[in-house]
Each structure stands twice: as structure tokens, then as C-alpha cells.
PDB file of C-alpha atoms in Angstrom:
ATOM      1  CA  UNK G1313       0.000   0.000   0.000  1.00 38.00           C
ATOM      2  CA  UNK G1314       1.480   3.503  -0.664  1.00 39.00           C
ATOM      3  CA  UNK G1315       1.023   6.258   1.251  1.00 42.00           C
ATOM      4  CA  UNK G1316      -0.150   9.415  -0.337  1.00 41.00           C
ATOM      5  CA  UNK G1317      -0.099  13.315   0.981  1.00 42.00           C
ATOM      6  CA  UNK G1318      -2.925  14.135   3.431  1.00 45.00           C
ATOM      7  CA  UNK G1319      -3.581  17.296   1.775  1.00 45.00           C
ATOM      8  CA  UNK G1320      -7.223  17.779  -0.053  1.00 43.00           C
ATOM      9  CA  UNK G1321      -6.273  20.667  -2.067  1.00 42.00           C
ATOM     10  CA  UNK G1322      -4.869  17.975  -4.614  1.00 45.00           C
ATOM     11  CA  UNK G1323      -2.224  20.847  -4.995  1.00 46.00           C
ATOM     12  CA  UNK G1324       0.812  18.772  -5.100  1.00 51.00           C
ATOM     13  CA  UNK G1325      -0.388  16.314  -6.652  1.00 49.00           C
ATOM     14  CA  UNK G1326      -1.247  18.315  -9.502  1.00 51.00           C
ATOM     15  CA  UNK G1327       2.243  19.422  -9.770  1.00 50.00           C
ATOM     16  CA  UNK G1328       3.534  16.334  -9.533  1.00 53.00           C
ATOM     17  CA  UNK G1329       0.885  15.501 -12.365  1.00 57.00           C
ATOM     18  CA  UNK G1330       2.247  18.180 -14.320  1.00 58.00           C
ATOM     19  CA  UNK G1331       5.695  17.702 -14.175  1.00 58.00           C
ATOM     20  CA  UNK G1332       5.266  14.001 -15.460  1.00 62.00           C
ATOM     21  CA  UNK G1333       3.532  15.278 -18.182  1.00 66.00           C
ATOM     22  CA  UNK G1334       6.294  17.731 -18.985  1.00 69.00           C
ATOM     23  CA  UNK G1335       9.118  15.257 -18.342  1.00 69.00           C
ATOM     24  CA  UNK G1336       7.341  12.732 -20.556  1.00 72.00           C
ATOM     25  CA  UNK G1337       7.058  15.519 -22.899  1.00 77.00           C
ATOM     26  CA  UNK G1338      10.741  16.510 -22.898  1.00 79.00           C
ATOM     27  CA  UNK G1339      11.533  12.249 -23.198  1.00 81.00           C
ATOM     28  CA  UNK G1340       9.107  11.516 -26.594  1.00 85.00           C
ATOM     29  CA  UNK G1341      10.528  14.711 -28.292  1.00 88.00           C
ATOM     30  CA  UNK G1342      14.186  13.202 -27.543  1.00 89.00           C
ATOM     31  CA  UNK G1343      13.210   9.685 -28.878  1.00 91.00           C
ATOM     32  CA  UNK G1344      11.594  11.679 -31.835  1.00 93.00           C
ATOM     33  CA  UNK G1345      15.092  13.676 -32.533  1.00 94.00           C
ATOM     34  CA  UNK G1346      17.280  10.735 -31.759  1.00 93.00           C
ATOM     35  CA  UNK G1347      15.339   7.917 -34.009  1.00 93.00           C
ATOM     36  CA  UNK G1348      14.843   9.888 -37.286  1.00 95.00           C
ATOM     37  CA  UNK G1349      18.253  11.999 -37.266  1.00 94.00           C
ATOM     38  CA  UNK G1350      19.497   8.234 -36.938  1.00 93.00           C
ATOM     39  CA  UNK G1351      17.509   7.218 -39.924  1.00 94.00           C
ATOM     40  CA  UNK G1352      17.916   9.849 -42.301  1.00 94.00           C
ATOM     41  CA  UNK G1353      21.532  10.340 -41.266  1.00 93.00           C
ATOM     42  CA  UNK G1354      21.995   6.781 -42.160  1.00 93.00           C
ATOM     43  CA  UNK G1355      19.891   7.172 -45.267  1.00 93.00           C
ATOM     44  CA  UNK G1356      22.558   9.792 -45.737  1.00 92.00           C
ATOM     45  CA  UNK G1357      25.037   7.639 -45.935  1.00 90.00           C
ATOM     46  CA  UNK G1358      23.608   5.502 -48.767  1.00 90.00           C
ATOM     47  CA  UNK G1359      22.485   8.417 -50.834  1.00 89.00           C
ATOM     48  CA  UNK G1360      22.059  12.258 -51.829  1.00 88.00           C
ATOM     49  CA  UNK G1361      18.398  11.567 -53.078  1.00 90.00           C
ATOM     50  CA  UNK G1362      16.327  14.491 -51.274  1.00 92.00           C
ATOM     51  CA  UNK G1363      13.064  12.809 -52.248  1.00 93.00           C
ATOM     52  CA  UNK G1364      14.357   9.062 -51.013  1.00 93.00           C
ATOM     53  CA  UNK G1365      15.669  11.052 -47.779  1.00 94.00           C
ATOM     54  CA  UNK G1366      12.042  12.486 -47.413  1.00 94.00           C
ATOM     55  CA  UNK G1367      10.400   9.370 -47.860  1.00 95.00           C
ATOM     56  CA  UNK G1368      12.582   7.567 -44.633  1.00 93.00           C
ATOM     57  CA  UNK G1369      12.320  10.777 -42.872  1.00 94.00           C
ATOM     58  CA  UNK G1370       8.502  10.845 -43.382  1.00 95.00           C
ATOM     59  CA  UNK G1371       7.502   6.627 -42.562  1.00 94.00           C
ATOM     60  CA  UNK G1372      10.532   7.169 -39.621  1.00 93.00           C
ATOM     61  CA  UNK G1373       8.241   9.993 -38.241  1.00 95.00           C
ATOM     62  CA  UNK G1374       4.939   8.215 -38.820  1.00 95.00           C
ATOM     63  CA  UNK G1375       6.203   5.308 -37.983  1.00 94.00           C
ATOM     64  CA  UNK G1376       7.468   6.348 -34.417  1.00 93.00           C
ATOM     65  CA  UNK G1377       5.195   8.632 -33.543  1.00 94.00           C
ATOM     66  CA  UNK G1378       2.369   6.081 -33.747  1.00 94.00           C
ATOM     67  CA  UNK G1379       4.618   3.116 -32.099  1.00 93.00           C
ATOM     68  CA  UNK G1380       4.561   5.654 -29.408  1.00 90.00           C
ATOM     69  CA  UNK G1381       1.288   6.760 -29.165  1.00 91.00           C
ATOM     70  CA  UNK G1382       0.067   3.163 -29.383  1.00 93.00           C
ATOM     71  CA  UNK G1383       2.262   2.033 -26.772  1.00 90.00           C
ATOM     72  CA  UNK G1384       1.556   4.860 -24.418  1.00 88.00           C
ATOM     73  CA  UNK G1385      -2.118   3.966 -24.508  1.00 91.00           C
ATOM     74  CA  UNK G1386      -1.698   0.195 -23.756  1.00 93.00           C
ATOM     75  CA  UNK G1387       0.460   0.759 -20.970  1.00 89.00           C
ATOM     76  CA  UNK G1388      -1.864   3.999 -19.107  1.00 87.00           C
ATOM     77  CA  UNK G1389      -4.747   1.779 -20.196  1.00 91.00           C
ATOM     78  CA  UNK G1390      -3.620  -1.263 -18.455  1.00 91.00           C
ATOM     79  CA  UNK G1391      -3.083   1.070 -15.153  1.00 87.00           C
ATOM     80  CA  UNK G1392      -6.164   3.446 -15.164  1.00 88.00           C
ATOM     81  CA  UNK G1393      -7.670  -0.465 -15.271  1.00 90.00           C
ATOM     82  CA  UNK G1394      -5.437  -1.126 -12.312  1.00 88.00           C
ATOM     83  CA  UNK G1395      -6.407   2.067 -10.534  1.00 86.00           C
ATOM     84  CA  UNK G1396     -10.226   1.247 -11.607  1.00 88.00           C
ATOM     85  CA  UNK G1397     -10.084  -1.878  -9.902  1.00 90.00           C
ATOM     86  CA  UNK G1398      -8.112  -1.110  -6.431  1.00 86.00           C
ATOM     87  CA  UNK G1399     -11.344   1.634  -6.084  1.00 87.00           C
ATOM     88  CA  UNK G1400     -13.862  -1.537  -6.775  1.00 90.00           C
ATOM     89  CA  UNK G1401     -12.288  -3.263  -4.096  1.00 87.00           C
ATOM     90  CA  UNK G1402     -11.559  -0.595  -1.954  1.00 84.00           C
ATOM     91  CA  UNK G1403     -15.452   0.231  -2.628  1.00 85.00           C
ATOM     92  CA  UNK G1404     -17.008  -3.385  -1.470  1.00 90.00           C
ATOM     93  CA  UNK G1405     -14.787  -3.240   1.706  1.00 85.00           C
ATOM     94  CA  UNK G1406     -16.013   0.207   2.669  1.00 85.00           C
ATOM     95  CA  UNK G1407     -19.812  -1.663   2.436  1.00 87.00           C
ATOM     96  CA  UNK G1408     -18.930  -4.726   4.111  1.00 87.00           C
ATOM     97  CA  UNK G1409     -16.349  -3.706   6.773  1.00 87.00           C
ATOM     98  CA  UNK G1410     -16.758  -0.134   7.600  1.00 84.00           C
ATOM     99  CA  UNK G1411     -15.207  -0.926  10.892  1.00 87.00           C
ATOM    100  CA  UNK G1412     -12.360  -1.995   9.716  1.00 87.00           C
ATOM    101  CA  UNK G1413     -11.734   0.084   7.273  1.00 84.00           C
ATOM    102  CA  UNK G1414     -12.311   2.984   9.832  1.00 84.00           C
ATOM    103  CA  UNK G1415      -9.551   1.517  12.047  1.00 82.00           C
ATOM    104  CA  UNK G1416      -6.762   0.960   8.625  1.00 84.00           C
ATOM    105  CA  UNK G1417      -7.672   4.502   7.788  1.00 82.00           C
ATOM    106  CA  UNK G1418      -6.463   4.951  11.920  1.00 85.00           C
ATOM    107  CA  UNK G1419      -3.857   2.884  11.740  1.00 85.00           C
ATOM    108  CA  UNK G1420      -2.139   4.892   8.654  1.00 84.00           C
ATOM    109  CA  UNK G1421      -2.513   8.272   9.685  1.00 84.00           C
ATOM    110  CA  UNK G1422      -1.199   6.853  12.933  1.00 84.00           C
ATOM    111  CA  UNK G1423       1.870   5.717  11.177  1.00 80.00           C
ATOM    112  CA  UNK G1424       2.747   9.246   9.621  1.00 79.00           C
ATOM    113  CA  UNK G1425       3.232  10.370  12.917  1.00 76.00           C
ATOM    114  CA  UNK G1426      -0.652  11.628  14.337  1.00 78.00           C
ATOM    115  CA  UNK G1427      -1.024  10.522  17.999  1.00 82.00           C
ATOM    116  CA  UNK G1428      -3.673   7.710  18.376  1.00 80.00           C
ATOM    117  CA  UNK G1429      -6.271   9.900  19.245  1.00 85.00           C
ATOM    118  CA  UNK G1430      -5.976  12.446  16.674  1.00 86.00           C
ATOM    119  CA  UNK G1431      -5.426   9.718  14.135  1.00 83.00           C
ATOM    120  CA  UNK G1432      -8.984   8.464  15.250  1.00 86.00           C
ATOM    121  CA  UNK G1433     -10.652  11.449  14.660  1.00 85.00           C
ATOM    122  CA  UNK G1434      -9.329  12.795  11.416  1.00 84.00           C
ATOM    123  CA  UNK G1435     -10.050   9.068  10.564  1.00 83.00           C
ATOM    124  CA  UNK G1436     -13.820   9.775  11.558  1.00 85.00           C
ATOM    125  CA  UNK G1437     -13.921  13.025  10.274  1.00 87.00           C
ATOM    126  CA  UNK G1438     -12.652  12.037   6.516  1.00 84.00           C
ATOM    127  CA  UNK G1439     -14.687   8.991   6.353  1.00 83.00           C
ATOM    128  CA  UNK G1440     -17.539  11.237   6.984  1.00 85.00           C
ATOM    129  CA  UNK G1441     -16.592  13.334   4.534  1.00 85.00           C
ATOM    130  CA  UNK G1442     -15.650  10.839   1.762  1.00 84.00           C
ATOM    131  CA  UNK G1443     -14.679   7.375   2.830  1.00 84.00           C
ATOM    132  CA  UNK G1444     -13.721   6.249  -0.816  1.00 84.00           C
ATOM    133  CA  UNK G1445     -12.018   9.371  -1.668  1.00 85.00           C
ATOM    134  CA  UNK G1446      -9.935   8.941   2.071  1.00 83.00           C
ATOM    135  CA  UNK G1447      -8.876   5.762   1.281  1.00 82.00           C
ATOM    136  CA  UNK G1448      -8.141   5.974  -2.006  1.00 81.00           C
ATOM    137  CA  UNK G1449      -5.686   8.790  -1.467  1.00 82.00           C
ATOM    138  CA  UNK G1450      -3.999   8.041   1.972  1.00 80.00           C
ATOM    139  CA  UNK G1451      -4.053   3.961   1.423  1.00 78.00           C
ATOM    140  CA  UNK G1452      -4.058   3.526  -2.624  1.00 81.00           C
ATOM    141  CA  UNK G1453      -2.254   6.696  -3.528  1.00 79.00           C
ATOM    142  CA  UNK G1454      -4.536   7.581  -6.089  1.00 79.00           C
ATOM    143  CA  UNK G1455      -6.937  10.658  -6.656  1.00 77.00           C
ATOM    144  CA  UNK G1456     -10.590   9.183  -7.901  1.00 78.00           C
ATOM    145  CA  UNK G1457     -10.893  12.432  -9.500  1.00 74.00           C
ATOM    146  CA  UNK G1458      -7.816  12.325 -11.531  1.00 75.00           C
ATOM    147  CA  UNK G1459      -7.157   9.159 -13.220  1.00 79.00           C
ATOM    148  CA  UNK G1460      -4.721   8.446 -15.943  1.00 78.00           C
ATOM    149  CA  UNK G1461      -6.299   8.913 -19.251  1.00 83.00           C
ATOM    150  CA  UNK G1462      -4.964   6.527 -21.953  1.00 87.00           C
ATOM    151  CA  UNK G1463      -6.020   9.370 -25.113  1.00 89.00           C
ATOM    152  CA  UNK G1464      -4.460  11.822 -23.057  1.00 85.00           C
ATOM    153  CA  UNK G1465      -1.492   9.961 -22.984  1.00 84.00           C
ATOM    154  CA  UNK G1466      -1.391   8.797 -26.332  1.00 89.00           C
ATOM    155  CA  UNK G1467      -2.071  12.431 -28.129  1.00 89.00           C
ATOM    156  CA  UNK G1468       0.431  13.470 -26.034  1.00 88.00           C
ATOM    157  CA  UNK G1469       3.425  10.953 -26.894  1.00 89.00           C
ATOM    158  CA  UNK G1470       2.276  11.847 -30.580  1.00 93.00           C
ATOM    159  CA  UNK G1471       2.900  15.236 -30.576  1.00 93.00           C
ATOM    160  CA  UNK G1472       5.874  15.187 -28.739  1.00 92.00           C
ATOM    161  CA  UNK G1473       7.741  12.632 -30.793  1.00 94.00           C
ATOM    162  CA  UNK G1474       6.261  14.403 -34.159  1.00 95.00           C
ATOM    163  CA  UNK G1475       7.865  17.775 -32.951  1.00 93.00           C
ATOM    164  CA  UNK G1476      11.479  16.155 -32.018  1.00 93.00           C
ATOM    165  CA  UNK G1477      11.219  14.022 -35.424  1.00 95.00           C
ATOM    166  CA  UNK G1478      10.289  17.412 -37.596  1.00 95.00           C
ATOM    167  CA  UNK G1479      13.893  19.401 -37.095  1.00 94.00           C
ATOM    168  CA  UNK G1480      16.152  16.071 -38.307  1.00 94.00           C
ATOM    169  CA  UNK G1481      14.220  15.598 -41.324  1.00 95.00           C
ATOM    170  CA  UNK G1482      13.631  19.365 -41.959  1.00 95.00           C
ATOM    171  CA  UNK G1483      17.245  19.585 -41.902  1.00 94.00           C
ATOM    172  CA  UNK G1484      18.186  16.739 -43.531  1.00 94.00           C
ATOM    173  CA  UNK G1485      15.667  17.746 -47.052  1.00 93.00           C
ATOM    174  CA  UNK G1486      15.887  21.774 -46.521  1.00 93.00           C
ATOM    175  CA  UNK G1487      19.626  22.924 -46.796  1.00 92.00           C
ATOM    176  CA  UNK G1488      22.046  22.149 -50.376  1.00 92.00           C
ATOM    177  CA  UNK G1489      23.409  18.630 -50.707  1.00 89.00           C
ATOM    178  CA  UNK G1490      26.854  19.437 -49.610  1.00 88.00           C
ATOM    179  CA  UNK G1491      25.983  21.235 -46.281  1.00 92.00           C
ATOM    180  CA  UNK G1492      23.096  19.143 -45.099  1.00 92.00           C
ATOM    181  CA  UNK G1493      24.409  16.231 -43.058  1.00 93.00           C
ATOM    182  CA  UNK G1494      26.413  18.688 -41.471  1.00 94.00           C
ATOM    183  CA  UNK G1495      23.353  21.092 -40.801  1.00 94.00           C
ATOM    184  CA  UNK G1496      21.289  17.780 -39.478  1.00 94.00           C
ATOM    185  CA  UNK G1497      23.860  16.343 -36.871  1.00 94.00           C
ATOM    186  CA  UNK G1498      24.956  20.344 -35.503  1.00 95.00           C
ATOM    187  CA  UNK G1499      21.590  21.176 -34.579  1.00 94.00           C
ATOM    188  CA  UNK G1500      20.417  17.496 -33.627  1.00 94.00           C
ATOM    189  CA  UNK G1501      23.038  17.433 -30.979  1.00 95.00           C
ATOM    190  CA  UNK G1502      22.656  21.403 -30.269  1.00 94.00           C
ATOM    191  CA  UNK G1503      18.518  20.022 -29.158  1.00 93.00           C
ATOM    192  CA  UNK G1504      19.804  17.241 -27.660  1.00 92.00           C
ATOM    193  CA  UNK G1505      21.756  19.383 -25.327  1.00 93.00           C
ATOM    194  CA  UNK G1506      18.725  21.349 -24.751  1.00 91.00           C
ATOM    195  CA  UNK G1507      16.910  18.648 -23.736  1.00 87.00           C
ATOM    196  CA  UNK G1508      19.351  17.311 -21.832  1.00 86.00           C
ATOM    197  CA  UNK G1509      19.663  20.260 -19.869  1.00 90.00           C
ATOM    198  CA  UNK G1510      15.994  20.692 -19.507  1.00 84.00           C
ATOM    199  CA  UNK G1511      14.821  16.992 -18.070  1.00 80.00           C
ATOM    200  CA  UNK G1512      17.974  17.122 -15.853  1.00 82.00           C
ATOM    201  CA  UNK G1513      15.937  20.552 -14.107  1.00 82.00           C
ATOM    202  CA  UNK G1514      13.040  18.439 -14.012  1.00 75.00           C
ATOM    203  CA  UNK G1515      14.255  15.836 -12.239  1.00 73.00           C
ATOM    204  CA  UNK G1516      16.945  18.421 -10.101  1.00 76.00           C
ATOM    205  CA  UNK G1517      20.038  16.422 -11.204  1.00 80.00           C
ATOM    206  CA  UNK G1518      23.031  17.600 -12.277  1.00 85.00           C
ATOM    207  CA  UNK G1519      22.739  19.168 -16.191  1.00 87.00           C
ATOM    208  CA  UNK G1520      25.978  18.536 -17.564  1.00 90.00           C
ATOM    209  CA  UNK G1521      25.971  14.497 -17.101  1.00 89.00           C
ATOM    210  CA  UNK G1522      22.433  14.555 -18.448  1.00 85.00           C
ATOM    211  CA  UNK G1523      23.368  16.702 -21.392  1.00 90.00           C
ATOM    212  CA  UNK G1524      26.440  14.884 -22.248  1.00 93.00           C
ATOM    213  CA  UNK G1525      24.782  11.517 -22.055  1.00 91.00           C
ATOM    214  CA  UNK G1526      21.977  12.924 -24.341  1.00 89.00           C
ATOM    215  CA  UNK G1527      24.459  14.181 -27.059  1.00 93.00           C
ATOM    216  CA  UNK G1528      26.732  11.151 -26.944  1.00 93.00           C
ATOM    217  CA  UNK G1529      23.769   8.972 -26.906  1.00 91.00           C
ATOM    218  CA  UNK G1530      22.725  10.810 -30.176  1.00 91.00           C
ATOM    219  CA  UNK G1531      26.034  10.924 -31.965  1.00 93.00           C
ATOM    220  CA  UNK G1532      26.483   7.465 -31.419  1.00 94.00           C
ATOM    221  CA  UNK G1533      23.341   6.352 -32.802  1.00 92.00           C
ATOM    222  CA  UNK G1534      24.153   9.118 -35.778  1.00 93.00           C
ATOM    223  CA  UNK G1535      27.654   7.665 -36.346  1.00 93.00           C
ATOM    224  CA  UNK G1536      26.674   4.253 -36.619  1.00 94.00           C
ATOM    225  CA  UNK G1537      23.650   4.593 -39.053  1.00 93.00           C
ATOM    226  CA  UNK G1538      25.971   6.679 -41.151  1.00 91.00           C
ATOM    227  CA  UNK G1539      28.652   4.190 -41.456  1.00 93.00           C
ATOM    228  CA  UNK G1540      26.333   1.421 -41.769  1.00 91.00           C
ATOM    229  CA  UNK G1541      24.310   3.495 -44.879  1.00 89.00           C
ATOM    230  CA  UNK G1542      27.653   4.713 -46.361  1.00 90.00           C
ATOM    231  CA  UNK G1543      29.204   0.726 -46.356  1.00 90.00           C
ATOM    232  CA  UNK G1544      25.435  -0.380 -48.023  1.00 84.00           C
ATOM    233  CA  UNK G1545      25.789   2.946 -50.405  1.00 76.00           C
ATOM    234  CA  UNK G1546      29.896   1.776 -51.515  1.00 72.00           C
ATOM    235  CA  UNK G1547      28.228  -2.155 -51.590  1.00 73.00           C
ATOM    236  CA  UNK G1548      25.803  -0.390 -54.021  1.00 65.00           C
ATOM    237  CA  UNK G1549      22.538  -2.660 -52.125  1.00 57.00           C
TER     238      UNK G1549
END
């Protein structure tokens, strides 16, 4: 059981809401930036063909961005279902056992440091209030009001990745053959510090591991798909 903050304003957990939003924000526009710069740069390798270069850089983007929506909304599916079911439960023991439940809803306010007594009455006096709603937030951790919506979560992942994927294949198809692998992997890895930097201040860690991890991570995966297109491209396959 997890223990939730006794607070009804819902205030922090509405920042804390938030800032998973953002965060997963920040994380599907990386993936979108990292996966297509890797494909077209790779594509780069094999050939100068803008309108081949568009065509990866287009099914890349489509391609990812719905992988990600569609996994986003099987996984926050599966655990709005989860959440949806602990309140069922939660629900039928409130009917059957409200005596019980009265003295668990005791027993973990006790345990965040209330004395007995006071335990037992803010016990009484959120029951009375709300029993479900009580239990669901100080023994299930979860806000009735405020569960996770799986087309929420999808759109979201969709956009995000679609943004990220946009600036590699703009840059890849927009500047003059001899400048644009050049143009793609200088201002892939100039975002990828960016949004290095900014999920680092999400999460309050330190910036420059997080943005040196993100811009190795993202040359690597550029350097490799470019060697690997350029031996296919020499091969002629």
C-alpha cells in the first residue's frame, strides 16, 4: 500500500501531475530527434536523393510517432484499469467492513506520525466526509478524481515525438546537398543538449551528465547509421 499526501487541495499532486507530463514531454521529443536523425543520417550515408531522404524521414516519423502513441495507450490503459479496480475493491470493503476500514484509515494516519487519538478522529472526520475518496488517497495513492487517461497519454506521446522528429528531417531535405548532413547532426546534438539540460531541471540532477549523455547517446546512434548506410551505399545494395 502507498502512502499518499494528506492534503485535499490535490495541490501537489497536480504538480507532480504536471511535471510528469512535462518530463514525458521533454523524453518523446528526444526519442523523436534521436530515431529519425538516426535514420535519415543513415539514409545519408547511402544516398544524396532528397526525395528518397524524405520518404525515410517521413515513414521514420509516422512510424514512431504512432509506435509511441500506441504504446503509451496500452500501458496507461492497463493502469487506469489497475487504478479502476483497487477503487472496486476498496469500494465493497467500505460496504462490508466499515469498521475496519475505519480503524486501517487509523492505523495509517497513525503511522505518519498523528497521535492515536488524533489519528482516530481525522479518521472519523474524513470517512464522513468521503470514505472512498480517504482511502483511495492516503491507502491507494490515487486521486478518484484524476485518473490516468490513456487518449491523453497517447495524443500526447504523438505530438511530442512528431515535434522532435520534424527538425532532423527538416534539416536533412531543406539545406544544399553538400551542407546538409552537417546542418542535421549540428543542430540534432545542439537540441539534444537542450533537452538534456531541460529533463535534468526536471528531475533536479546535475545538467551537464544529463546533457552529455543525451548528445553522446545521439552521436552514437548518428555515427553508426551513417557508417552502416555509407558501407550499403559503396556495396551499391
Amino acid at each position: 500500500m502507498t502512502d499518499a499526501p494528506l492534503d485535499d487541495s490535490g495541490h501537489d499532486a497536480g504538480l507532480g501531475t504536471r511535471l510528469n507530463w512535462l518530463r514525458a514531454a521533454v523524453l518523446g521529443a528526444n526519442d523523436g530527434v534521436v530515431s529519425t536523425a538516426g535514420l535519415v543520417v543513415g539514409v545519408a550515408g547511402a544516398t544524396e536523393s532528397k526525395s528518397t531522404l524524405l520518404t525515410a524521414g517521413l515513414a521514420g516519423l509516422l512510424a514512431g510517432s504512432m509506435s509511441m502513441a500506441a504504446g503509451e495507450y496500452v500501458s496507461v490503459s492497463t493502469q487506469r484499469d489497475s487504478e479502476k479496480a483497487a477503487l472496486a475493491e476498496e469500494k465493497r470493503e467500505l460496504r462490508e467492513q466499515p469498521e475496519a476500514e475505519l480503524d486501517e484509515l487509523t492505523e495509517l494516519l497513525s503511522s505518519r506520525g498523528l497521535t492515536r487519538d488524533v489519528a482516530r478522529e481525522a479518521a472519523e472526520q474524513l470517512t464522513e466526509r468521503d470514505a472512498l475518496r480517504a482511502h483511495a488517497r492516503v491507502e491507494l495513492g490515487i486521486d478518484p478524481d484524476e485518473l490516468t487517461n490513456p487518449w491523453h497519454a497517447a495524443a500526447a506521446s504523438f505530438l511530442a515525438f512528431t515535434a522532435g522528429a520534424l527538425l532532423p528531417l527538416l534539416a536533412i531535405v531543406l539545406p544544399p546537398a553538400s551542407t546538409r548532413l552537417w546542418i542535421t547532426v549540428l543542430s540534432v546534438l545542439a537540441v539534444l543538449a537542450l533537452t538534456g539540460w531541460w529533463s535534468a531541471r526536471l528531475g533536479a540532477a546535475p545538467a551537464p551528465r544529463a546533457m552529455l549523455r543525451n548528445v553522446g547517446g545521439g552521436a552514437l546512434a548518428m555515427g553508426v547509421t551513417y557508417a552502416a548506410g555509407s558501407l550499403l551505399g559503396a556495396a551499391g545494395v
